[in-house]
Amino acid sequence: MGNNYASFVAPNISIIVTIYAMYRPKTAMDRRKSAMDRCKSAMDHEKLRMDREELSMAQRNGKIYFHSTTMNQCNTTLNKQKTQCTEKN
């Protein structure tokens, strides 16, 4: 009985470990990293969008102030999270 059990479990350990790694509970560090990634992605998207717009049109509509404010807030959040991550490590 013991021999059969070992011959079944041993080859499947890597599968079990892989499944655990995929579904393990998220740590605070994982949550911070995903928040930072989302923020960076939003900033990149905003920069690309601004590059596509003509500058004069953006100035006329007053969009530049809004976008730069949003990106500054995102940068501040990103920097705070980076600091927290480095302090924890």
C-alpha positions as a printed Julia matrix, in Angstrom:
89×3 Matrix{Float64}:
   0.0    0.0     0.0
   2.73   2.47    1.0
   4.63   1.77   -2.19
   1.63   2.49   -4.41
   0.97   5.75   -2.56
   4.57   6.95   -3.05
   4.57   6.04   -6.72
   1.4    8.12   -7.25
   2.31  11.18   -5.16
   5.97  11.63   -6.16
   5.4   12.33   -9.89
   2.46  14.62   -9.13
   4.17  16.9    -6.6
   5.22  19.4    -9.28
   1.63  19.58  -10.54
   0.37  20.22   -7.01
   2.98  22.93   -6.43
   2.13  24.58   -9.76
  -1.58  24.61   -8.97
  -0.9   26.09   -5.51
   1.28  28.82   -7.03
  -1.52  29.75   -9.44
  -4.24  29.95   -6.81
  -2.36  30.94   -3.66
  -3.78  33.81   -1.62
  -2.5   37.2    -2.72
  -0.13  38.92   -0.33
  -0.15  42.65    0.36
   2.93  42.94   -1.87
   1.08  41.28   -4.78
  -1.85  43.66   -4.35
   0.47  46.7    -4.3
   2.31  45.5    -7.38
  -0.91  44.96   -9.34
  -2.14  48.43   -8.28
   1.15  49.93   -9.43
   0.9   48.08  -12.75
  -2.65  49.34  -13.31
  -1.6   52.9   -12.49
   1.4   52.74  -14.82
  -0.74  51.29  -17.59
  -3.28  54.09  -17.18
  -0.49  56.68  -17.3
   0.98  55.14  -20.46
  -2.44  55.1   -22.08
  -3.0   58.75  -21.14
   0.39  59.8   -22.53
  -0.29  58.04  -25.83
  -3.68  59.66  -26.09
  -2.21  63.1   -25.45
   0.47  62.51  -28.08
  -2.22  61.75  -30.64
  -4.15  64.94  -29.94
  -3.07  68.19  -31.46
  -1.61  70.53  -28.87
  -3.61  73.59  -29.91
  -6.91  71.7   -29.7
  -6.03  70.4   -26.24
  -5.15  73.91  -25.08
  -8.39  75.33  -26.44
 -10.48  72.75  -24.6
  -8.51  73.08  -21.37
  -7.66  69.38  -21.38
  -3.94  69.7   -20.71
  -4.44  70.92  -17.15
  -6.85  68.04  -16.42
  -4.54  65.37  -17.87
  -1.42  66.67  -16.18
  -3.26  66.79  -12.83
  -4.46  63.21  -13.25
  -0.98  62.01  -14.18
   0.59  63.87  -11.24
  -1.84  62.18   -8.85
  -1.03  58.82  -10.41
   2.73  59.5   -10.12
   2.32  60.43   -6.45
   0.41  57.22   -5.75
   2.98  55.17   -7.65
   5.88  56.71   -5.71
   4.16  56.1    -2.35
   3.57  52.45   -3.24
   7.17  52.0    -4.41
   8.38  53.44   -1.11
   6.11  51.11    0.88
   7.3   48.1    -1.12
  10.99  48.92   -0.61
  10.46  49.58    3.11
   8.83  46.16    3.56
  11.71  44.38    1.79
